[in-house]
Coordinates of C-alpha atoms in Angstrom, one line a residue:
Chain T
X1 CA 30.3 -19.0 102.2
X2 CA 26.7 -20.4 101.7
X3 CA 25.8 -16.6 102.3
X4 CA 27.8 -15.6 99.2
X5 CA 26.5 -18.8 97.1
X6 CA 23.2 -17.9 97.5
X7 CA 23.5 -13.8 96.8
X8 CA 25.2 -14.9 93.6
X9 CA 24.2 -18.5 92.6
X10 CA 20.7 -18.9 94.0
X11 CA 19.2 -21.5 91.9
X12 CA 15.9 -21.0 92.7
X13 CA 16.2 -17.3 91.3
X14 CA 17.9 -18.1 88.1
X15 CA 15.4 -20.7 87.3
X16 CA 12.5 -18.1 88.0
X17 CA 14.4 -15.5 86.4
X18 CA 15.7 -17.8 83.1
X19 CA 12.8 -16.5 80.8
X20 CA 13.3 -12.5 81.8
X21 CA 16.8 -12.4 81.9
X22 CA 17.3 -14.3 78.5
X23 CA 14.8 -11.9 76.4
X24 CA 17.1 -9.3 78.5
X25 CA 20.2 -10.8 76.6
X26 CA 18.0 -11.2 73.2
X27 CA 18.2 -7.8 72.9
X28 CA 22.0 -8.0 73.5
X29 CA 22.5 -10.1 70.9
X30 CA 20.2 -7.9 68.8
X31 CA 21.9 -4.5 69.1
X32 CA 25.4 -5.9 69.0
X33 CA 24.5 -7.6 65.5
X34 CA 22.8 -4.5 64.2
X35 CA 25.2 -1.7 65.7
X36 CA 28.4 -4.0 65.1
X37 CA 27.2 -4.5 61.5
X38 CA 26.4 -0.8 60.8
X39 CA 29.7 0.6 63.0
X40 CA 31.7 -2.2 60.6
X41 CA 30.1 -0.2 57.6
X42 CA 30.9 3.2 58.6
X43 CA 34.0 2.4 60.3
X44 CA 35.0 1.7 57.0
X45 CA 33.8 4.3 55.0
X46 CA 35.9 6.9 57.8
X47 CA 38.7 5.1 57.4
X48 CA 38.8 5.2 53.9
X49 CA 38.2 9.3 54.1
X50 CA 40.9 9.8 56.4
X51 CA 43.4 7.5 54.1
X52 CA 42.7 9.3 50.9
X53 CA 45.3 11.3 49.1
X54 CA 44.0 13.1 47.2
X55 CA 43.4 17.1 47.4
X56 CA 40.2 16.9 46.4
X57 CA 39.3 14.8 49.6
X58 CA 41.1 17.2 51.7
X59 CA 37.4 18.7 53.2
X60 CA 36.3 14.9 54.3
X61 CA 39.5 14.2 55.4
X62 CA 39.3 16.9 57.8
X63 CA 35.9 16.2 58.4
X64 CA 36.7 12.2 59.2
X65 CA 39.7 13.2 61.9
X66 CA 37.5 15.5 63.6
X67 CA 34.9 13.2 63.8
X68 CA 37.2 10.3 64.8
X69 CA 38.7 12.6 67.5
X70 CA 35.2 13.6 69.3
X71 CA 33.7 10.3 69.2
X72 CA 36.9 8.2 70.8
X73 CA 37.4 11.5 73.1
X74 CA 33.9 10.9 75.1
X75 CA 31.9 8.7 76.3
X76 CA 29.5 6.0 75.1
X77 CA 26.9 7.0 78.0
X78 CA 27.1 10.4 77.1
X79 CA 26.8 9.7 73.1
X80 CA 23.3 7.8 74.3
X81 CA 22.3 10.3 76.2
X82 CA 22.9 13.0 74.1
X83 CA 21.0 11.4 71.2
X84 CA 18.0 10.1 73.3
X85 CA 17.6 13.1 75.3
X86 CA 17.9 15.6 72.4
X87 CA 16.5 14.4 68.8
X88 CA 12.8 14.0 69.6
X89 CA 12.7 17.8 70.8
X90 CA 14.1 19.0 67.9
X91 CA 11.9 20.6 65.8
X92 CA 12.3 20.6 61.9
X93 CA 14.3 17.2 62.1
X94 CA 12.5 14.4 60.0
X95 CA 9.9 12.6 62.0
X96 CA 12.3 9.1 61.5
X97 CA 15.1 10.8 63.2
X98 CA 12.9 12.7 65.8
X99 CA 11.7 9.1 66.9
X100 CA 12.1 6.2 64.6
X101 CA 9.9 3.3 65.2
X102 CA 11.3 1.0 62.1
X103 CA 10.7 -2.2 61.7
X104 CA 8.2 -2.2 64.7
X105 CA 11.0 -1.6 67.1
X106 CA 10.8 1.7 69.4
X107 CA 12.7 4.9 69.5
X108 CA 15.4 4.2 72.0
X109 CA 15.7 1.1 70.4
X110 CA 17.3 3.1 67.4
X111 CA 18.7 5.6 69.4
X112 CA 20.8 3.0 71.5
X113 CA 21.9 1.6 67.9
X114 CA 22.6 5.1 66.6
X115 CA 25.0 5.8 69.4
X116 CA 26.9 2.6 69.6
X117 CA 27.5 2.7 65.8
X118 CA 28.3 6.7 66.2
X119 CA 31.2 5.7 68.8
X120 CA 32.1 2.4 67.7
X121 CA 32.2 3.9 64.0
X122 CA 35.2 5.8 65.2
X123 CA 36.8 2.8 66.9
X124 CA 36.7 0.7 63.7
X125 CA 38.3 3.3 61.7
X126 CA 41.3 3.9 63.6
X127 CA 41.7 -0.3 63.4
X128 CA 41.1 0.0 59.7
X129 CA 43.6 2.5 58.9
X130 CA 46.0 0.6 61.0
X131 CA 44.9 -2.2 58.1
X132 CA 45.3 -0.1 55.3
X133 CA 48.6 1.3 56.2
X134 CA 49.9 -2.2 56.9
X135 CA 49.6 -2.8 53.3
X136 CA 53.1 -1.9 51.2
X137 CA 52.7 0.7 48.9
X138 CA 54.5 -1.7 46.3
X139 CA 50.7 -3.5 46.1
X140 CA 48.9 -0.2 44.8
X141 CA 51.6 0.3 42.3
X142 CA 51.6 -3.0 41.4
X143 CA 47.9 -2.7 40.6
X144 CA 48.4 0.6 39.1
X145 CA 51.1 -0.5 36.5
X146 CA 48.7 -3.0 35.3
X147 CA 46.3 -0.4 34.4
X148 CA 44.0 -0.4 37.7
X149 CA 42.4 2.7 38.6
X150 CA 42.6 3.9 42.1
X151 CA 39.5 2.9 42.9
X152 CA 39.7 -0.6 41.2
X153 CA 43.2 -1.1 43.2
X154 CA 41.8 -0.3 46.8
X155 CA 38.8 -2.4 46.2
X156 CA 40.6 -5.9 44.5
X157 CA 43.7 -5.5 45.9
X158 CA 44.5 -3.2 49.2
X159 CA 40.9 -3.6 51.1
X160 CA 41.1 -7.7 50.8
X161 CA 44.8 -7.5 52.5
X162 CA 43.5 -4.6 54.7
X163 CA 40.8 -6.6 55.9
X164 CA 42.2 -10.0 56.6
X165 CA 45.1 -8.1 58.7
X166 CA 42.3 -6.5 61.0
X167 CA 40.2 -9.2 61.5
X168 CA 41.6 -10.0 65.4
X169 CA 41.2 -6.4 66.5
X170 CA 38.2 -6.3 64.8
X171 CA 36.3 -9.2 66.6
X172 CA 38.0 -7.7 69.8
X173 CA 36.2 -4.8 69.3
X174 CA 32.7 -6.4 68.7
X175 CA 33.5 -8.3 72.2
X176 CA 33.9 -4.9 73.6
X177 CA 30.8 -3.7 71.7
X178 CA 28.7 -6.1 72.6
X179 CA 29.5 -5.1 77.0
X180 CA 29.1 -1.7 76.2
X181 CA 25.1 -2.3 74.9
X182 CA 24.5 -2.3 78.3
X183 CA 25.1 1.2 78.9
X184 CA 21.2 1.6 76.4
X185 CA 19.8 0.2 79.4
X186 CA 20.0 3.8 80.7
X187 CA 17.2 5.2 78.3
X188 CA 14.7 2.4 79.0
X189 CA 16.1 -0.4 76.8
X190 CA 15.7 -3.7 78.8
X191 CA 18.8 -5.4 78.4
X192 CA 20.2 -8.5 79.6
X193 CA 21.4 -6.1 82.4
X194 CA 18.5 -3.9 83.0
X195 CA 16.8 -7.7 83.3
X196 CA 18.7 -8.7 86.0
X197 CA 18.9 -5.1 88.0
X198 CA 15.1 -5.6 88.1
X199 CA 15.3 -9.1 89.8
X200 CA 17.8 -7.8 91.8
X201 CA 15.6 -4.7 92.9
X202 CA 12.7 -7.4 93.6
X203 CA 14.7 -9.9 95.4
X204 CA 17.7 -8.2 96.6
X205 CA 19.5 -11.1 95.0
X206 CA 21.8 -11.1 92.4
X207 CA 21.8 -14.9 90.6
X208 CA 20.0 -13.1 87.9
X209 CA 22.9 -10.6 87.0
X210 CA 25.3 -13.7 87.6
X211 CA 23.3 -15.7 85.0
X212 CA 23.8 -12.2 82.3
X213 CA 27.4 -12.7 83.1
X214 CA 27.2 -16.0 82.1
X215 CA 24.5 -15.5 79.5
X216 CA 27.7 -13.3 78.0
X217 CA 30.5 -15.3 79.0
X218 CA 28.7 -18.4 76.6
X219 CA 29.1 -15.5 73.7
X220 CA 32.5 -13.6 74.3
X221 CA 34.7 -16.8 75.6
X222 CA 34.4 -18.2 71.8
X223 CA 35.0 -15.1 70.6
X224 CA 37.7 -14.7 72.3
X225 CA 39.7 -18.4 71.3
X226 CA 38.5 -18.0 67.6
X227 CA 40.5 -14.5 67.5
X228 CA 43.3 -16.7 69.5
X229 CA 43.3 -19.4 66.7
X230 CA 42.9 -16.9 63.5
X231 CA 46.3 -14.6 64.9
X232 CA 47.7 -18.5 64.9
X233 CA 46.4 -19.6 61.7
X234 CA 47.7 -16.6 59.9
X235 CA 51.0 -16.1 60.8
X236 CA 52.5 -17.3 57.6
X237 CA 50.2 -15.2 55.3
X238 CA 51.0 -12.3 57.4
X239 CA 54.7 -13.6 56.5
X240 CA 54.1 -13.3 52.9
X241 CA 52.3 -9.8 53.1
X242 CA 55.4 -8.4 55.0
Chain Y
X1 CA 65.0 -7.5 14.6
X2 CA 64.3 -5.6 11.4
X3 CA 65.5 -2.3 10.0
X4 CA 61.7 -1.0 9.7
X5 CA 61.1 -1.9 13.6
X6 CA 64.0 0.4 14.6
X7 CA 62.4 3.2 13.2
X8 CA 59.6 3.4 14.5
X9 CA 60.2 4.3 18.5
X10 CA 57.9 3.0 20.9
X11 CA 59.0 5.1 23.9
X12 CA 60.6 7.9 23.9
X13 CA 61.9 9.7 26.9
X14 CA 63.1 13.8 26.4
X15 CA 64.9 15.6 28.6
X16 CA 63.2 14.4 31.9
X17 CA 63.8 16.4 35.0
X18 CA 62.9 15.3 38.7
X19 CA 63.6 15.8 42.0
X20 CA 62.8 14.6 45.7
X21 CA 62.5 17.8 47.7
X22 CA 66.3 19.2 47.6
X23 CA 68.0 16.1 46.0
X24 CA 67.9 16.0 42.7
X25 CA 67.1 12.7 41.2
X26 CA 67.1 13.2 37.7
X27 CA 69.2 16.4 35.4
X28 CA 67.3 16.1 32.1
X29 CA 67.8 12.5 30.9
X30 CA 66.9 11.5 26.9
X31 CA 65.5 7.8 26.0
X32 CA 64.6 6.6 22.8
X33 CA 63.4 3.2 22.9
X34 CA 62.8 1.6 19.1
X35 CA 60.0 -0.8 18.9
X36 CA 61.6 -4.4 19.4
X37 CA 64.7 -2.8 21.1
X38 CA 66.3 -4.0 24.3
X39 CA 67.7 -1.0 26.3
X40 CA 69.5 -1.8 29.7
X41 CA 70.2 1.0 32.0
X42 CA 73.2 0.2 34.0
X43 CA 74.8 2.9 36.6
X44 CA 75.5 2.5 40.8
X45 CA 72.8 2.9 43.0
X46 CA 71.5 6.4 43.5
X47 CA 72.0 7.0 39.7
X48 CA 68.4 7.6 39.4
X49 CA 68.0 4.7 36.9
X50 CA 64.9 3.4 39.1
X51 CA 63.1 6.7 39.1
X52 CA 63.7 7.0 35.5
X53 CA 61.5 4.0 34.9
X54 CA 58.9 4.9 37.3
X55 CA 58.7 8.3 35.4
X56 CA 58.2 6.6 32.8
X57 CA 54.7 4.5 33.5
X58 CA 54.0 7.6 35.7
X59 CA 54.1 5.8 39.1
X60 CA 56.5 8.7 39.5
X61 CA 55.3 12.3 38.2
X62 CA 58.4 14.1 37.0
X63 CA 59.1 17.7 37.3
X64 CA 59.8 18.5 33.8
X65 CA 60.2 16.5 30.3
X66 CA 58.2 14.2 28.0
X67 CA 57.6 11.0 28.1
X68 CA 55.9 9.7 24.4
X69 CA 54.9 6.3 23.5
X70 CA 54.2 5.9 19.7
X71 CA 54.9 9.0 19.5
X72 CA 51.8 10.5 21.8
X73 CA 52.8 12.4 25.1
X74 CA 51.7 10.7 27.7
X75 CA 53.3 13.1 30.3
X76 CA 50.0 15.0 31.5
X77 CA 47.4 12.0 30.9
X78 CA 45.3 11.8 34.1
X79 CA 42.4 9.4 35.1
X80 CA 41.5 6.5 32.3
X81 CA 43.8 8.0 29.9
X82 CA 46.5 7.2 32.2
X83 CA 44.7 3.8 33.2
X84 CA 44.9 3.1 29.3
X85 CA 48.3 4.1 28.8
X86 CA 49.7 1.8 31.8
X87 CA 48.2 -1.2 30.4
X88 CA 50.0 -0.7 27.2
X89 CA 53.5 -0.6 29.8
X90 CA 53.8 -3.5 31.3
X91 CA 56.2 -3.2 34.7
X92 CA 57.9 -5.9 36.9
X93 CA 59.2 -5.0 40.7
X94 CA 62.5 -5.5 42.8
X95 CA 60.4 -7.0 45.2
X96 CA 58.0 -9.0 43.0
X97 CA 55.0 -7.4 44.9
X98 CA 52.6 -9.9 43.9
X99 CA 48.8 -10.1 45.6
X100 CA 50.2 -12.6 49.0
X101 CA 46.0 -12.6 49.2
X102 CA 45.3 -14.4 45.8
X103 CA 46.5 -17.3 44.2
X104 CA 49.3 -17.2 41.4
X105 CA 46.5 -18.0 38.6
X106 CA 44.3 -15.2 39.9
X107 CA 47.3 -12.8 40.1
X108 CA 47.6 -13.0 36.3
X109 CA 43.9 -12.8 35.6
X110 CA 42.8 -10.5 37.8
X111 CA 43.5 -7.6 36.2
X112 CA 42.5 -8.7 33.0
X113 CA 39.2 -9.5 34.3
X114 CA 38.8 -6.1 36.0
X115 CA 40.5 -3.7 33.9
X116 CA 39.7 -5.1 30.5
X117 CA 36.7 -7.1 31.0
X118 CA 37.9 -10.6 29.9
X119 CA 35.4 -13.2 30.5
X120 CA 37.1 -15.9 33.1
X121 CA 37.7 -18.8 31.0
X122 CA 39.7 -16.7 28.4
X123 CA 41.7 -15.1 31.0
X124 CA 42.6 -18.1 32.9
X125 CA 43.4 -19.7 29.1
X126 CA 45.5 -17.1 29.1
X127 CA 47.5 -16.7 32.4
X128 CA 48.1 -20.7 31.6
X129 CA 49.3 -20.5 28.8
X130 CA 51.8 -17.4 29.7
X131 CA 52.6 -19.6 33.5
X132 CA 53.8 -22.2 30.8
X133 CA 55.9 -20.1 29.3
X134 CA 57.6 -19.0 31.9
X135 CA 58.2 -22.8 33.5
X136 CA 55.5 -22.6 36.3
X137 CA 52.5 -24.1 35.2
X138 CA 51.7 -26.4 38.3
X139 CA 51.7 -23.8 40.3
X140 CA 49.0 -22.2 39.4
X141 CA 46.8 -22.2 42.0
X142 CA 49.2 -21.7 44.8
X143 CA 49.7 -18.6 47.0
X144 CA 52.6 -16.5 45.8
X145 CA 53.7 -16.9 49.5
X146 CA 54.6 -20.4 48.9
X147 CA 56.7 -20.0 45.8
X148 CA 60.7 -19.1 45.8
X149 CA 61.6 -16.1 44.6
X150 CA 62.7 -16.4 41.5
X151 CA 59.7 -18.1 41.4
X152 CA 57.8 -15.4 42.5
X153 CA 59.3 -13.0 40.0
X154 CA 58.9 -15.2 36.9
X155 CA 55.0 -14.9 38.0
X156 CA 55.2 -11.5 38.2
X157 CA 56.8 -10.9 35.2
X158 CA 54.3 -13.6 33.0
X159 CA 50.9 -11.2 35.3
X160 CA 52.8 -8.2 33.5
X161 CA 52.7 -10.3 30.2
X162 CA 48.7 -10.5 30.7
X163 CA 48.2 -7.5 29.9
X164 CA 50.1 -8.1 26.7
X165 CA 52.1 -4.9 27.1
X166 CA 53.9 -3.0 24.0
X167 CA 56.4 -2.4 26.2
X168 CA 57.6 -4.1 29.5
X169 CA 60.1 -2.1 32.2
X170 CA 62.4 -4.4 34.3
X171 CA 63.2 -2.5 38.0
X172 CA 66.6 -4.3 39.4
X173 CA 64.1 -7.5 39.0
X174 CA 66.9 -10.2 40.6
X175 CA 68.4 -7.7 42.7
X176 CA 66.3 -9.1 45.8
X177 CA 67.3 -12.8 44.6
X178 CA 69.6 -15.3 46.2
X179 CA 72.5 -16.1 43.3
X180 CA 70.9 -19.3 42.4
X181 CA 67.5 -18.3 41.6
X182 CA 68.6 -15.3 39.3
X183 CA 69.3 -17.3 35.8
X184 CA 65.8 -18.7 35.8
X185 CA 64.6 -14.9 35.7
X186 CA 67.1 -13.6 33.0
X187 CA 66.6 -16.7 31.2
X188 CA 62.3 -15.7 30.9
X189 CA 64.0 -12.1 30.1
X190 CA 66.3 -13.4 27.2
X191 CA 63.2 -15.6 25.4
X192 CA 60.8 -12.2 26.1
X193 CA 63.7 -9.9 24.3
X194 CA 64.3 -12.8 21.6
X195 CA 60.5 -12.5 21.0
X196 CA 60.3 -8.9 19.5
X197 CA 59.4 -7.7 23.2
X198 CA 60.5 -4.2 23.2
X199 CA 62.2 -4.3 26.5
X200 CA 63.6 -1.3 28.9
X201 CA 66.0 -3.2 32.0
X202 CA 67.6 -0.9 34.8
X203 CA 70.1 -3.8 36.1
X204 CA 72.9 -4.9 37.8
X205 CA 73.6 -7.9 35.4
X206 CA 76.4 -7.0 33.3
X207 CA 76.2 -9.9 31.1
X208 CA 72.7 -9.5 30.8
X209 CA 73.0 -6.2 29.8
X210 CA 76.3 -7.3 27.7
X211 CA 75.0 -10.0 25.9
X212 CA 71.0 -9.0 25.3
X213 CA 70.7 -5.5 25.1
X214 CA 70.9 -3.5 21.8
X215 CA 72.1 -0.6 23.3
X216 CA 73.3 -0.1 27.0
X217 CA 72.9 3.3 29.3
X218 CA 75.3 4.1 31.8
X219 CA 73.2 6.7 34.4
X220 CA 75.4 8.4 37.3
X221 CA 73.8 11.3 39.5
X222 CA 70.5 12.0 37.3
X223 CA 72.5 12.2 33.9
X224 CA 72.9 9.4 30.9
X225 CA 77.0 9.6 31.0
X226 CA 77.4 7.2 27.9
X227 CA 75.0 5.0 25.7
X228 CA 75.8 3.0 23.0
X229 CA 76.3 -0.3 21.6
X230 CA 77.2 -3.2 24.6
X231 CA 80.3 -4.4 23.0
X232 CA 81.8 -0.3 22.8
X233 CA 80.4 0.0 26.6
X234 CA 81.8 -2.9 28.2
X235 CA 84.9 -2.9 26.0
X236 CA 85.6 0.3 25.3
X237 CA 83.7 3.2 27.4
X238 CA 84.5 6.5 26.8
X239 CA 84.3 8.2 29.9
X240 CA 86.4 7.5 32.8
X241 CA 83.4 7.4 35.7
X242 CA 81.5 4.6 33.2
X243 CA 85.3 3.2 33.2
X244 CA 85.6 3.0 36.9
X245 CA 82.4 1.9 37.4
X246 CA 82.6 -1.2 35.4
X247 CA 85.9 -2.1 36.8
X248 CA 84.0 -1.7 40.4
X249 CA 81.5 -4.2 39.5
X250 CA 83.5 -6.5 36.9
X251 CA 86.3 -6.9 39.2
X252 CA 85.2 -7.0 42.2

């Protein structure tokens, strides 16, 4: 038992580990903002391609399944890999795509970002349209009759309902999100994981990937009760949309 | 209402054709609505009285047919046009379908703000002003959720109103009401139509239709059977199906 104790909860590692693993998990926090942010953004915007009716939409609603299809049909690890090994020996592609180095942060720094929002782009969408189809078509014609235009219809009236429906599956999927940043760690990102691996490679001891877990843990358990307590809070609105 | 108003017709309807894949809905159905008239449209269910109306502010496309209001076809009007043309038709729902997400006040300003720009505080004079009239002024800043529904459907009938509409279409509006709640409803109807409102009501409510309407439809299987006068209809109907249908739903 003490064996186990101190393989995973050596104190004396953790503390001398604290500072390395917690930049580690800085960057955690950092691409899960920025790649949940941007995959919220064009989750969206392939949800609403693949939802419109109209003919003339008909090539970017093709376009948005296909897409959709690919990028929940393989893997993250691959996504990064394929990115990080690939754009930068690409000739002809503009020198930001080749290796962006915005805002003072490095190429596979991007790249990581790129390919989380790529897959989790085509996550969100799916959770979206589940949104957007939950709302009665009596809404848009309501709008309609009252002299909305499409446009003005989706954005003051179907979105907002849309929305508020997906929130739960939404956070779920920024918990999920925010685990699978640790699959950058692969091209040379440190992460809260690549952090510990190193202590671990140095020490043979692994307190410093049990204080990632808990590093996480601090983050995802909230998470996790305030999408417990919004599905609880919003039963009766969900009532009234029904 | 005067003999100049029921010149003039507001909406007018001309052999309208429509059909849902093989069923077909409606067989080439006439409407002509005088400004300031009150026109229910009575008929079982099926009778294509619902489609009729959403034909009319296009929510429906038909197949063939005009649909003219002042006297401007308004059959083939795409994009704003159509935007512009919907405002002027104001429409109230079987099933209310107010916005659960915003609060009654915002329901009736919200498309006045969008649609035709109206600055807040003369929009929300406004929706107040038409919640009073309609009996629900302290509710104004509830969600619709919370309201009965003849509540709700007085609200949605007074957002309709915001628009000020030449024209409002009534869809079987206390047909999803318990018993009790469907007077309040009629009685907002009976003050609109006593108003000038000119007024087209598909409906179940014979004596509604009997003692409101200036002329009465009876629709069965995508055909007007018999219009005419509600004292000829209800007392006197010409054909037998409007005849056995009003003993149907008279007698029960």
């Amino acid at each position: 038992m003490d064996v186990f104790l101190e393989q995973y909860f050596d104190i004396t590692v953790m503390s001398e580990s604290f500072d390395k693993v917690l930049l580690g998990f800085w960057m955690t926090i950092q691409l899960s903002l920025i790649a949940g942010a941007l995959s919220m953004v064009w989750g969206l915007v392939l949800a609403l391609c693949r939802t419109s009716r109209s003919w003339m939409m008909l090539p970017l609603r093709v376009a948005a399944v296909t897409y959709i299809d690919v990028f929940r049909g393989i893997p993250l690890l691959l996504v990064v890999l394929l990115i990080s090994g690939s754009l930068p020996f690409i000739p002809g592609l503009p020198e930001w795509i080749r290796a962006p180095e915005l805002f003072g942060r490095p190429d596979v720094y991007w790249f990581g970002v790129a390919a989380l929002t790529l897959t989790y782009g085509a996550y969100l969408a799916e959770v979206y349209r589940a949104g957007l189809d939950a709302v009665p078509p009596g809404q848009t014609e309501a709008a309609r009759s009252l002299g909305m235009s499409h446009r003005r219809a989706l954005r003051h009236v179907v979105l907002p309902q849309a929305v508020r429906t997906v929130v739960p599956p939404l956070l779920n999927d920024f918990i999920a999100l925010m685990k699978d940043t640790s699959l950058v760690q692969v091209i040379g990102i440190v992460d809260v994981v690549r952090a510990g691996r190193e202590v671990q490679g140095e020490t043979f001891n692994s307190s410093a990937l049990t204080l990632g877990a808990l590093m996480f843990l601090v983050v995802t358990l909230p998470l996790a009760r305030l999408v417990d307590r919004y599905l609880r809070g919003r039963q009766p609105v969900r009532k009234a949309l029904a | 209402m005067t003999g100049e108003a029921q010149n003039a017709s507001k909406l007018t309807v001309t052999d309208l054709h429509k059909r849902f894949g093989a069923l077909e809905v409606l067989r080439g159905v006439d409407l002509v609505v005088p400004a300031g008239a009150v026109i229910s449209i009575i008929g079982p269910s099926g009778s294509g009285k619902s489609t009729l109306l959403r034909c009319v502010n296009r929510l429906e496309e038909a197949d063939a047919g005009e649909i003219a209001l002042d006297g401007m076809p308004i059959t083939r009007l795409r994009g704003r046009d159509l935007d512009a043309v919907r405002r002027r038709i104001g429409m109230v729902f079987q099933q209310f379908n107010l916005f659960p997400h915003r609060t009654v006040l915002d329901n009736l300003t919200m498309a006045q703000r969008v649609v035709s720009g109206v600055p807040r505080r003369a929009a929300e004079d406004r929706a107040r002003s038409l919640l009073d009239r309609v009996g629900l002024a302290e509710k104004a800043h509830e969600l619709p959720g919370r309201l009965s529904g003849g509540q709700q459907q007085r609200v949605a009938i007074a957002r309709a109103l915001a628009m000020d509409p030449e024209v409002m279409l009534f869809d079987e509006v206390t047909s999803a009401l318990d018993p009790e709640l469907v007077t309040d409803v009629l009685d907002v109807m009976r003050r609109l139509a006593e108003g000038g409102m000119t007024m087209v009501v598909v409906t179940h409510e014979m004596s509604f239709a009997r003692d409101v309407s200036d002329e009465v439809l009876f629709m069965d299987q995508g055909v007007v059977v018999e219009r005419g006068d509600p004292a000829t209809v209800f007392t006197a109907p010409a054909h037998e199906r409007t005849r056995r249908f009003l003993d149907r739903v008279l007698h029960p």
